[in-house]
């Protein structure tokens, strides 16, 4: 008996040694009398040191994916667990700096106006004061000015011109008459120098792109040169007025323009921050500015005084308001009408028509704004007591986004299209920087969403958005266009967290949404190629022009018959349509007679489809010495 007991004692010691040294259970076989079972109630053994079987870790549903490698399934489980965040969730709340100061305006309002009725009356009084001052200044700006002998100046937008590009003015420019003996009192808004040509525009054998369109000017380069300035008819009127020193780019202004008909040799010069292009031939329409008239212009552009008024009222509402609904509704409405009527209006300067358009855009925008408030703004601003920080970050960001035609004007991306990204200088680098910045911001927002336990839900929302965009890209014959308001709607859900960075991000995105709708409306995110190009190059087939026959005073061109679907050909001479040929109207040739021995001419050719012209060739030059310079390869417009 003692021997058996000793053996049992020895076996127990061996077993204990095995547990302590190898940290693994002793292997056993079925039916073995030495099967060892570890008690789960042992307090001196760490359960985490023993991996659990896969079938215990995975649910029956996930175990159906057994064909997926185990490391991948393990990684997916880990990511799923991580995305759920801590338990319990850590709801983010801003602890205000100097809380007494930030809460003082609201506390004073509660102390002296304790009843809601008094507060509502004060709020209505603020609305009325803003609307009254805003309307009076806007009306004064619209009605001000009276130039003696010419009446009230007519408002024009920064890109207005007398002449359309390509063959837009028709044969011999007849659709853009009169060419001379006509004058107009005009009024330009501020900041017209920043307007640029967004699609290639031919001026003789030059191509203007992403620059102001001013052709001509005085002979001297000095800004103080008082020589009479002559500009080609397709120059932007307000930019030409800035170049001539008649209008201020900072404040706008008005003057009188006079059409003076055909002119030769438009000179190039740089004046008042605008470089004009030269054109060393004739053009049938040109204009100049009458001096001594701008002094009677009246009030200059009032967008900056109106900006100060709206900023003051929105700041007051932000500081004295603790209700997210009142704050958002007030700021959204004021910013929307300020952008649509003052800071970045559509190219309409008839104020009744403009007001009707903005009100029509406001109603659907207000519905979208309610959704934004319900799911993005309200979760962020509820319970926030840092009213000064809200004013600086959220409201300041909203103004930055709403005034993006000024604040983001330095970014060399005018439109998010493949053509602009390929051609515009600096566009690709700017896009890379923006994408990297958005990625870094997104990582920060993901972290806070995870802490609040909302990351899986928002991940599902963005997965649906991504799937929708993929479907849009896959639709044939349509192009996806990400507008300002679309970008804001896509990014706003990720800002519904009460953190200081989120305050800034959400304000900027709401401002971008306001600017996009007030300026452009709910433009479709799916556009045809023609709508996307606008007046840009179509990449269409170009005519094959044979070597011209040169005479003493004439030049004759010939071309191959146009292929389908084209049925004709258009000839531009010095950027003016001078000839159209269609099937059945004689042979495919054209002769131009020279009027003088020293006259240089620029010729461009483009196929016609009915009355619409396709792309033109680049300009071939018939020089003053009678020689011919063949056009370079590529299209023009």
mmCIF file of N, CA and C in Angstrom, residues 361-477:
data_model
loop_
_atom_site.group_PDB
_atom_site.id
_atom_site.type_symbol
_atom_site.label_atom_id
_atom_site.label_comp_id
_atom_site.label_asym_id
_atom_site.label_seq_id
_atom_site.Cartn_x
_atom_site.Cartn_y
_atom_site.Cartn_z
ATOM 1 N N UNK A 361 -34.067 79.080 -54.830
ATOM 2 C CA UNK A 361 -33.020 78.143 -54.420
ATOM 3 C C UNK A 361 -33.011 77.921 -52.913
ATOM 4 N N UNK A 362 -33.481 78.920 -52.161
ATOM 5 C CA UNK A 362 -33.431 78.805 -50.706
ATOM 6 C C UNK A 362 -34.385 77.740 -50.184
ATOM 7 N N UNK A 363 -35.560 77.603 -50.768
ATOM 8 C CA UNK A 363 -36.561 76.688 -50.234
ATOM 9 C C UNK A 363 -36.081 75.232 -50.235
ATOM 10 N N UNK A 364 -35.603 74.678 -51.364
ATOM 11 C CA UNK A 364 -35.074 73.308 -51.286
ATOM 12 C C UNK A 364 -33.793 73.213 -50.447
ATOM 13 N N UNK A 365 -32.995 74.289 -50.451
ATOM 14 C CA UNK A 365 -31.780 74.271 -49.623
ATOM 15 C C UNK A 365 -32.136 74.210 -48.145
ATOM 16 N N UNK A 366 -33.247 74.859 -47.742
ATOM 17 C CA UNK A 366 -33.665 74.830 -46.347
ATOM 18 C C UNK A 366 -34.076 73.422 -45.925
ATOM 19 N N UNK A 367 -34.681 72.657 -46.833
ATOM 20 C CA UNK A 367 -35.038 71.276 -46.505
ATOM 21 C C UNK A 367 -33.780 70.435 -46.261
ATOM 22 N N UNK A 368 -32.797 70.573 -47.150
ATOM 23 C CA UNK A 368 -31.545 69.851 -46.955
ATOM 24 C C UNK A 368 -30.863 70.322 -45.669
ATOM 25 N N UNK A 369 -30.953 71.614 -45.390
ATOM 26 C CA UNK A 369 -30.346 72.150 -44.170
ATOM 27 C C UNK A 369 -30.991 71.542 -42.926
ATOM 28 N N UNK A 370 -32.294 71.275 -42.972
ATOM 29 C CA UNK A 370 -32.946 70.633 -41.825
ATOM 30 C C UNK A 370 -32.366 69.248 -41.584
ATOM 31 N N UNK A 371 -32.138 68.494 -42.664
ATOM 32 C CA UNK A 371 -31.539 67.160 -42.515
ATOM 33 C C UNK A 371 -30.127 67.283 -41.949
ATOM 34 N N UNK A 372 -29.365 68.262 -42.460
ATOM 35 C CA UNK A 372 -28.010 68.483 -41.937
ATOM 36 C C UNK A 372 -28.058 68.824 -40.453
ATOM 37 N N UNK A 373 -29.020 69.661 -40.067
ATOM 38 C CA UNK A 373 -29.142 70.031 -38.656
ATOM 39 C C UNK A 373 -29.499 68.822 -37.797
ATOM 40 N N UNK A 374 -30.462 68.050 -38.274
ATOM 41 C CA UNK A 374 -30.969 66.929 -37.453
ATOM 42 C C UNK A 374 -29.895 65.884 -37.185
ATOM 43 N N UNK A 375 -29.075 65.580 -38.180
ATOM 44 C CA UNK A 375 -28.151 64.460 -38.046
ATOM 45 C C UNK A 375 -26.689 64.877 -37.885
ATOM 46 N N UNK A 376 -26.372 66.145 -38.075
ATOM 47 C CA UNK A 376 -24.967 66.574 -37.968
ATOM 48 C C UNK A 376 -24.777 67.705 -36.966
ATOM 49 N N UNK A 377 -25.573 68.767 -37.090
ATOM 50 C CA UNK A 377 -25.369 69.962 -36.271
ATOM 51 C C UNK A 377 -25.899 69.760 -34.854
ATOM 52 N N UNK A 378 -27.095 69.228 -34.732
ATOM 53 C CA UNK A 378 -27.693 69.057 -33.404
ATOM 54 C C UNK A 378 -26.871 68.158 -32.496
ATOM 55 N N UNK A 379 -26.387 66.980 -32.958
ATOM 56 C CA UNK A 379 -25.539 66.172 -32.070
ATOM 57 C C UNK A 379 -24.267 66.881 -31.631
ATOM 58 N N UNK A 380 -23.768 67.783 -32.459
ATOM 59 C CA UNK A 380 -22.522 68.462 -32.107
ATOM 60 C C UNK A 380 -22.748 69.612 -31.135
ATOM 61 N N UNK A 381 -23.783 70.416 -31.343
ATOM 62 C CA UNK A 381 -23.959 71.647 -30.579
ATOM 63 C C UNK A 381 -24.820 71.472 -29.336
ATOM 64 N N UNK A 382 -25.501 70.350 -29.182
ATOM 65 C CA UNK A 382 -26.351 70.155 -28.004
ATOM 66 C C UNK A 382 -25.496 70.130 -26.733
ATOM 67 N N UNK A 383 -25.896 70.950 -25.765
ATOM 68 C CA UNK A 383 -25.177 71.006 -24.502
ATOM 69 C C UNK A 383 -23.881 71.778 -24.532
ATOM 70 N N UNK A 384 -23.561 72.404 -25.644
ATOM 71 C CA UNK A 384 -22.316 73.172 -25.748
ATOM 72 C C UNK A 384 -22.463 74.499 -25.029
ATOM 73 N N UNK A 385 -21.552 74.787 -24.131
ATOM 74 C CA UNK A 385 -21.570 76.055 -23.396
ATOM 75 C C UNK A 385 -20.428 76.977 -23.786
ATOM 76 N N UNK A 386 -19.534 76.510 -24.654
ATOM 77 C CA UNK A 386 -18.393 77.333 -25.087
ATOM 78 C C UNK A 386 -18.830 78.202 -26.262
ATOM 79 N N UNK A 387 -19.595 79.254 -25.955
ATOM 80 C CA UNK A 387 -20.207 80.043 -27.016
ATOM 81 C C UNK A 387 -19.196 80.905 -27.765
ATOM 82 N N UNK A 388 -18.163 81.342 -27.108
ATOM 83 C CA UNK A 388 -17.121 82.112 -27.803
ATOM 84 C C UNK A 388 -16.355 81.201 -28.758
ATOM 85 N N UNK A 389 -16.006 80.006 -28.293
ATOM 86 C CA UNK A 389 -15.324 79.053 -29.176
ATOM 87 C C UNK A 389 -16.217 78.635 -30.333
ATOM 88 N N UNK A 390 -17.502 78.475 -30.078
ATOM 89 C CA UNK A 390 -18.449 78.171 -31.160
ATOM 90 C C UNK A 390 -18.460 79.289 -32.196
ATOM 91 N N UNK A 391 -18.405 80.525 -31.716
ATOM 92 C CA UNK A 391 -18.428 81.667 -32.633
ATOM 93 C C UNK A 391 -17.159 81.714 -33.469
ATOM 94 N N UNK A 392 -16.018 81.501 -32.825
ATOM 95 C CA UNK A 392 -14.748 81.582 -33.547
ATOM 96 C C UNK A 392 -14.587 80.414 -34.519
ATOM 97 N N UNK A 393 -14.836 79.199 -34.035
ATOM 98 C CA UNK A 393 -14.570 78.003 -34.840
ATOM 99 C C UNK A 393 -15.703 77.694 -35.807
ATOM 100 N N UNK A 394 -16.912 77.509 -35.306
ATOM 101 C CA UNK A 394 -18.025 77.107 -36.177
ATOM 102 C C UNK A 394 -18.454 78.258 -37.083
ATOM 103 N N UNK A 395 -18.797 79.399 -36.482
ATOM 104 C CA UNK A 395 -19.259 80.523 -37.290
ATOM 105 C C UNK A 395 -18.141 81.072 -38.171
ATOM 106 N N UNK A 396 -16.922 81.165 -37.625
ATOM 107 C CA UNK A 396 -15.799 81.621 -38.445
ATOM 108 C C UNK A 396 -15.550 80.691 -39.616
ATOM 109 N N UNK A 397 -15.599 79.373 -39.356
ATOM 110 C CA UNK A 397 -15.452 78.411 -40.444
ATOM 111 C C UNK A 397 -16.555 78.526 -41.481
ATOM 112 N N UNK A 398 -17.786 78.787 -41.020
ATOM 113 C CA UNK A 398 -18.901 78.942 -41.974
ATOM 114 C C UNK A 398 -18.673 80.138 -42.887
ATOM 115 N N UNK A 399 -18.163 81.225 -42.344
ATOM 116 C CA UNK A 399 -17.869 82.388 -43.186
ATOM 117 C C UNK A 399 -16.728 82.090 -44.166
ATOM 118 N N UNK A 400 -15.728 81.352 -43.708
ATOM 119 C CA UNK A 400 -14.629 80.976 -44.610
ATOM 120 C C UNK A 400 -15.156 80.148 -45.774
ATOM 121 N N UNK A 401 -16.022 79.178 -45.496
ATOM 122 C CA UNK A 401 -16.578 78.358 -46.564
ATOM 123 C C UNK A 401 -17.531 79.119 -47.460
ATOM 124 N N UNK A 402 -18.356 79.992 -46.876
ATOM 125 C CA UNK A 402 -19.331 80.745 -47.682
ATOM 126 C C UNK A 402 -18.648 81.752 -48.592
ATOM 127 N N UNK A 403 -17.505 82.272 -48.175
ATOM 128 C CA UNK A 403 -16.765 83.240 -48.991
ATOM 129 C C UNK A 403 -15.604 82.559 -49.719
ATOM 130 N N UNK A 404 -15.809 81.314 -50.160
ATOM 131 C CA UNK A 404 -14.693 80.573 -50.753
ATOM 132 C C UNK A 404 -14.232 81.172 -52.066
ATOM 133 N N UNK A 405 -15.026 82.037 -52.714
ATOM 134 C CA UNK A 405 -14.540 82.727 -53.912
ATOM 135 C C UNK A 405 -13.439 83.721 -53.570
ATOM 136 N N UNK A 406 -13.270 84.035 -52.280
ATOM 137 C CA UNK A 406 -12.155 84.855 -51.813
ATOM 138 C C UNK A 406 -11.156 84.020 -51.015
ATOM 139 N N UNK A 407 -11.658 83.224 -50.072
ATOM 140 C CA UNK A 407 -10.773 82.527 -49.139
ATOM 141 C C UNK A 407 -9.989 81.396 -49.801
ATOM 142 N N UNK A 408 -10.612 80.689 -50.768
ATOM 143 C CA UNK A 408 -9.944 79.577 -51.436
ATOM 144 C C UNK A 408 -9.566 79.906 -52.867
ATOM 145 N N UNK A 409 -9.554 81.191 -53.191
ATOM 146 C CA UNK A 409 -9.267 81.596 -54.565
ATOM 147 C C UNK A 409 -7.830 81.281 -54.976
ATOM 148 N N UNK A 410 -6.930 81.150 -53.996
ATOM 149 C CA UNK A 410 -5.523 80.891 -54.313
ATOM 150 C C UNK A 410 -5.291 79.444 -54.754
ATOM 151 N N UNK A 411 -6.224 78.545 -54.491
ATOM 152 C CA UNK A 411 -6.052 77.144 -54.873
ATOM 153 C C UNK A 411 -6.221 77.019 -56.384
ATOM 154 N N UNK A 412 -5.229 76.471 -57.092
ATOM 155 C CA UNK A 412 -5.288 76.442 -58.575
ATOM 156 C C UNK A 412 -6.161 75.322 -59.118
ATOM 157 N N UNK A 413 -7.356 75.171 -58.568
ATOM 158 C CA UNK A 413 -8.325 74.201 -59.083
ATOM 159 C C UNK A 413 -9.651 74.933 -59.237
ATOM 160 N N UNK A 414 -9.992 75.279 -60.471
ATOM 161 C CA UNK A 414 -11.233 75.978 -60.720
ATOM 162 C C UNK A 414 -12.405 75.008 -60.787
ATOM 163 N N UNK A 415 -12.192 73.880 -61.428
ATOM 164 C CA UNK A 415 -13.217 72.840 -61.549
ATOM 165 C C UNK A 415 -12.546 71.480 -61.387
ATOM 166 N N UNK A 416 -13.224 70.580 -60.707
ATOM 167 C CA UNK A 416 -12.659 69.260 -60.469
ATOM 168 C C UNK A 416 -12.997 68.359 -61.657
ATOM 169 N N UNK A 417 -12.361 68.648 -62.799
ATOM 170 C CA UNK A 417 -12.558 67.865 -64.008
ATOM 171 C C UNK A 417 -11.204 67.340 -64.486
ATOM 172 N N UNK A 418 -11.189 66.212 -65.201
ATOM 173 C CA UNK A 418 -9.902 65.683 -65.691
ATOM 174 C C UNK A 418 -9.129 66.678 -66.537
ATOM 175 N N UNK A 419 -9.846 67.469 -67.369
ATOM 176 C CA UNK A 419 -9.153 68.431 -68.226
ATOM 177 C C UNK A 419 -8.438 69.486 -67.403
ATOM 178 N N UNK A 420 -9.141 70.061 -66.399
ATOM 179 C CA UNK A 420 -8.523 71.099 -65.584
ATOM 180 C C UNK A 420 -7.353 70.555 -64.772
ATOM 181 N N UNK A 421 -7.501 69.351 -64.244
ATOM 182 C CA UNK A 421 -6.412 68.765 -63.467
ATOM 183 C C UNK A 421 -5.193 68.487 -64.339
ATOM 184 N N UNK A 422 -5.422 68.213 -65.616
ATOM 185 C CA UNK A 422 -4.314 67.906 -66.523
ATOM 186 C C UNK A 422 -3.643 69.162 -67.038
ATOM 187 N N UNK A 423 -4.396 70.230 -67.235
ATOM 188 C CA UNK A 423 -3.876 71.412 -67.933
ATOM 189 C C UNK A 423 -3.507 72.545 -66.986
ATOM 190 N N UNK A 424 -4.307 72.780 -65.951
ATOM 191 C CA UNK A 424 -4.086 73.955 -65.110
ATOM 192 C C UNK A 424 -2.806 73.807 -64.293
ATOM 193 N N UNK A 425 -1.916 74.778 -64.347
ATOM 194 C CA UNK A 425 -0.657 74.690 -63.596
ATOM 195 C C UNK A 425 -0.891 74.569 -62.089
ATOM 196 N N UNK A 426 -0.240 73.612 -61.479
ATOM 197 C CA UNK A 426 -0.335 73.422 -60.040
ATOM 198 C C UNK A 426 -1.557 72.680 -59.566
ATOM 199 N N UNK A 427 -2.454 72.284 -60.479
ATOM 200 C CA UNK A 427 -3.707 71.655 -60.062
ATOM 201 C C UNK A 427 -3.468 70.276 -59.452
ATOM 202 N N UNK A 428 -2.583 69.486 -60.055
ATOM 203 C CA UNK A 428 -2.353 68.139 -59.542
ATOM 204 C C UNK A 428 -1.722 68.165 -58.157
ATOM 205 N N UNK A 429 -0.741 69.032 -57.972
ATOM 206 C CA UNK A 429 -0.106 69.146 -56.661
ATOM 207 C C UNK A 429 -1.111 69.610 -55.619
ATOM 208 N N UNK A 430 -1.943 70.574 -55.981
ATOM 209 C CA UNK A 430 -2.953 71.062 -55.043
ATOM 210 C C UNK A 430 -3.934 69.958 -54.680
ATOM 211 N N UNK A 431 -4.323 69.139 -55.661
ATOM 212 C CA UNK A 431 -5.247 68.039 -55.386
ATOM 213 C C UNK A 431 -4.611 67.019 -54.448
ATOM 214 N N UNK A 432 -3.333 66.710 -54.656
ATOM 215 C CA UNK A 432 -2.643 65.762 -53.775
ATOM 216 C C UNK A 432 -2.601 66.298 -52.347
ATOM 217 N N UNK A 433 -2.284 67.579 -52.198
ATOM 218 C CA UNK A 433 -2.230 68.173 -50.858
ATOM 219 C C UNK A 433 -3.602 68.124 -50.195
ATOM 220 N N UNK A 434 -4.646 68.433 -50.954
ATOM 221 C CA UNK A 434 -6.001 68.415 -50.399
ATOM 222 C C UNK A 434 -6.390 67.001 -49.975
ATOM 223 N N UNK A 435 -6.081 66.011 -50.817
ATOM 224 C CA UNK A 435 -6.432 64.627 -50.496
ATOM 225 C C UNK A 435 -5.697 64.161 -49.239
ATOM 226 N N UNK A 436 -4.410 64.480 -49.133
ATOM 227 C CA UNK A 436 -3.641 64.094 -47.940
ATOM 228 C C UNK A 436 -4.208 64.775 -46.701
ATOM 229 N N UNK A 437 -4.546 66.068 -46.833
ATOM 230 C CA UNK A 437 -5.114 66.793 -45.692
ATOM 231 C C UNK A 437 -6.443 66.192 -45.266
ATOM 232 N N UNK A 438 -7.301 65.871 -46.231
ATOM 233 C CA UNK A 438 -8.579 65.243 -45.899
ATOM 234 C C UNK A 438 -8.384 63.880 -45.254
ATOM 235 N N UNK A 439 -7.371 63.136 -45.705
ATOM 236 C CA UNK A 439 -7.107 61.821 -45.123
ATOM 237 C C UNK A 439 -6.691 61.951 -43.661
ATOM 238 N N UNK A 440 -5.818 62.907 -43.366
ATOM 239 C CA UNK A 440 -5.380 63.115 -41.981
ATOM 240 C C UNK A 440 -6.565 63.533 -41.114
ATOM 241 N N UNK A 441 -7.399 64.452 -41.638
ATOM 242 C CA UNK A 441 -8.580 64.880 -40.880
ATOM 243 C C UNK A 441 -9.526 63.707 -40.651
ATOM 244 N N UNK A 442 -9.697 62.873 -41.682
ATOM 245 C CA UNK A 442 -10.591 61.721 -41.557
ATOM 246 C C UNK A 442 -10.112 60.759 -40.477
ATOM 247 N N UNK A 443 -8.804 60.555 -40.368
ATOM 248 C CA UNK A 443 -8.278 59.673 -39.322
ATOM 249 C C UNK A 443 -8.636 60.201 -37.934
ATOM 250 N N UNK A 444 -8.508 61.514 -37.759
ATOM 251 C CA UNK A 444 -8.881 62.095 -36.467
ATOM 252 C C UNK A 444 -10.357 61.924 -36.160
ATOM 253 N N UNK A 445 -11.208 62.142 -37.153
ATOM 254 C CA UNK A 445 -12.651 61.989 -36.947
ATOM 255 C C UNK A 445 -13.013 60.533 -36.680
ATOM 256 N N UNK A 446 -12.359 59.601 -37.363
ATOM 257 C CA UNK A 446 -12.613 58.173 -37.118
ATOM 258 C C UNK A 446 -12.290 57.810 -35.671
ATOM 259 N N UNK A 447 -11.211 58.344 -35.152
ATOM 260 C CA UNK A 447 -10.828 58.041 -33.777
ATOM 261 C C UNK A 447 -11.906 58.497 -32.785
ATOM 262 N N UNK A 448 -12.410 59.716 -32.978
ATOM 263 C CA UNK A 448 -13.430 60.219 -32.061
ATOM 264 C C UNK A 448 -14.756 59.484 -32.238
ATOM 265 N N UNK A 449 -15.108 59.131 -33.462
ATOM 266 C CA UNK A 449 -16.326 58.345 -33.678
ATOM 267 C C UNK A 449 -16.209 56.979 -33.004
ATOM 268 N N UNK A 450 -15.029 56.393 -33.042
ATOM 269 C CA UNK A 450 -14.828 55.108 -32.361
ATOM 270 C C UNK A 450 -14.974 55.260 -30.857
ATOM 271 N N UNK A 451 -14.420 56.312 -30.277
ATOM 272 C CA UNK A 451 -14.533 56.525 -28.840
ATOM 273 C C UNK A 451 -15.995 56.652 -28.417
ATOM 274 N N UNK A 452 -16.829 57.221 -29.285
ATOM 275 C CA UNK A 452 -18.243 57.370 -28.956
ATOM 276 C C UNK A 452 -19.063 56.148 -29.344
ATOM 277 N N UNK A 453 -18.418 55.128 -29.910
ATOM 278 C CA UNK A 453 -19.124 53.919 -30.276
ATOM 279 C C UNK A 453 -19.988 54.043 -31.514
ATOM 280 N N UNK A 454 -19.735 55.048 -32.346
ATOM 281 C CA UNK A 454 -20.565 55.287 -33.533
ATOM 282 C C UNK A 454 -19.857 54.948 -34.837
ATOM 283 N N UNK A 455 -18.642 54.466 -34.755
ATOM 284 C CA UNK A 455 -17.886 54.248 -35.982
ATOM 285 C C UNK A 455 -18.506 53.186 -36.899
ATOM 286 N N UNK A 456 -18.964 52.028 -36.410
ATOM 287 C CA UNK A 456 -19.560 51.050 -37.336
ATOM 288 C C UNK A 456 -20.759 51.599 -38.101
ATOM 289 N N UNK A 457 -21.593 52.388 -37.424
ATOM 290 C CA UNK A 457 -22.769 52.947 -38.096
ATOM 291 C C UNK A 457 -22.369 53.934 -39.181
ATOM 292 N N UNK A 458 -21.391 54.786 -38.880
ATOM 293 C CA UNK A 458 -20.952 55.764 -39.876
ATOM 294 C C UNK A 458 -20.183 55.088 -41.000
ATOM 295 N N UNK A 459 -19.501 54.014 -40.694
ATOM 296 C CA UNK A 459 -18.831 53.259 -41.746
ATOM 297 C C UNK A 459 -19.844 52.702 -42.735
ATOM 298 N N UNK A 460 -20.981 52.243 -42.230
ATOM 299 C CA UNK A 460 -22.041 51.753 -43.118
ATOM 300 C C UNK A 460 -22.612 52.887 -43.973
ATOM 301 N N UNK A 461 -22.769 54.066 -43.368
ATOM 302 C CA UNK A 461 -23.294 55.212 -44.136
ATOM 303 C C UNK A 461 -22.355 55.568 -45.284
ATOM 304 N N UNK A 462 -21.066 55.640 -44.996
ATOM 305 C CA UNK A 462 -20.113 56.005 -46.046
ATOM 306 C C UNK A 462 -19.939 54.886 -47.061
ATOM 307 N N UNK A 463 -20.159 53.648 -46.656
ATOM 308 C CA UNK A 463 -20.135 52.556 -47.628
ATOM 309 C C UNK A 463 -21.289 52.710 -48.615
ATOM 310 N N UNK A 464 -22.459 53.105 -48.128
ATOM 311 C CA UNK A 464 -23.596 53.346 -49.023
ATOM 312 C C UNK A 464 -23.307 54.518 -49.962
ATOM 313 N N UNK A 465 -22.728 55.594 -49.419
ATOM 314 C CA UNK A 465 -22.371 56.735 -50.264
ATOM 315 C C UNK A 465 -21.364 56.334 -51.335
ATOM 316 N N UNK A 466 -20.350 55.565 -50.932
ATOM 317 C CA UNK A 466 -19.358 55.120 -51.906
ATOM 318 C C UNK A 466 -19.963 54.234 -52.977
ATOM 319 N N UNK A 467 -20.868 53.341 -52.576
ATOM 320 C CA UNK A 467 -21.543 52.502 -53.564
ATOM 321 C C UNK A 467 -22.375 53.306 -54.531
ATOM 322 N N UNK A 468 -23.055 54.344 -54.019
ATOM 323 C CA UNK A 468 -23.848 55.206 -54.902
ATOM 324 C C UNK A 468 -22.961 55.931 -55.908
ATOM 325 N N UNK A 469 -21.806 56.438 -55.452
ATOM 326 C CA UNK A 469 -20.906 57.134 -56.370
ATOM 327 C C UNK A 469 -20.338 56.177 -57.414
ATOM 328 N N UNK A 470 -20.062 54.941 -57.019
ATOM 329 C CA UNK A 470 -19.570 53.951 -57.985
ATOM 330 C C UNK A 470 -20.625 53.671 -59.052
ATOM 331 N N UNK A 471 -21.886 53.581 -58.637
ATOM 332 C CA UNK A 471 -22.969 53.382 -59.605
ATOM 333 C C UNK A 471 -23.052 54.571 -60.555
ATOM 334 N N UNK A 472 -22.894 55.784 -60.022
ATOM 335 C CA UNK A 472 -22.942 56.984 -60.876
ATOM 336 C C UNK A 472 -21.807 56.971 -61.895
ATOM 337 N N UNK A 473 -20.624 56.555 -61.468
ATOM 338 C CA UNK A 473 -19.492 56.499 -62.393
ATOM 339 C C UNK A 473 -19.737 55.474 -63.493
ATOM 340 N N UNK A 474 -20.441 54.400 -63.162
ATOM 341 C CA UNK A 474 -20.644 53.309 -64.121
ATOM 342 C C UNK A 474 -21.736 53.609 -65.146
ATOM 343 N N UNK A 475 -22.539 54.646 -64.933
ATOM 344 C CA UNK A 475 -23.612 54.969 -65.877
ATOM 345 C C UNK A 475 -22.995 55.477 -67.179
ATOM 346 N N UNK A 476 -23.334 54.884 -68.316
ATOM 347 C CA UNK A 476 -22.714 55.310 -69.586
ATOM 348 C C UNK A 476 -23.218 56.672 -70.044
ATOM 349 N N UNK A 477 -22.338 57.378 -70.790
ATOM 350 C CA UNK A 477 -22.647 58.661 -71.434
ATOM 351 C C UNK A 477 -22.896 59.794 -70.441
#
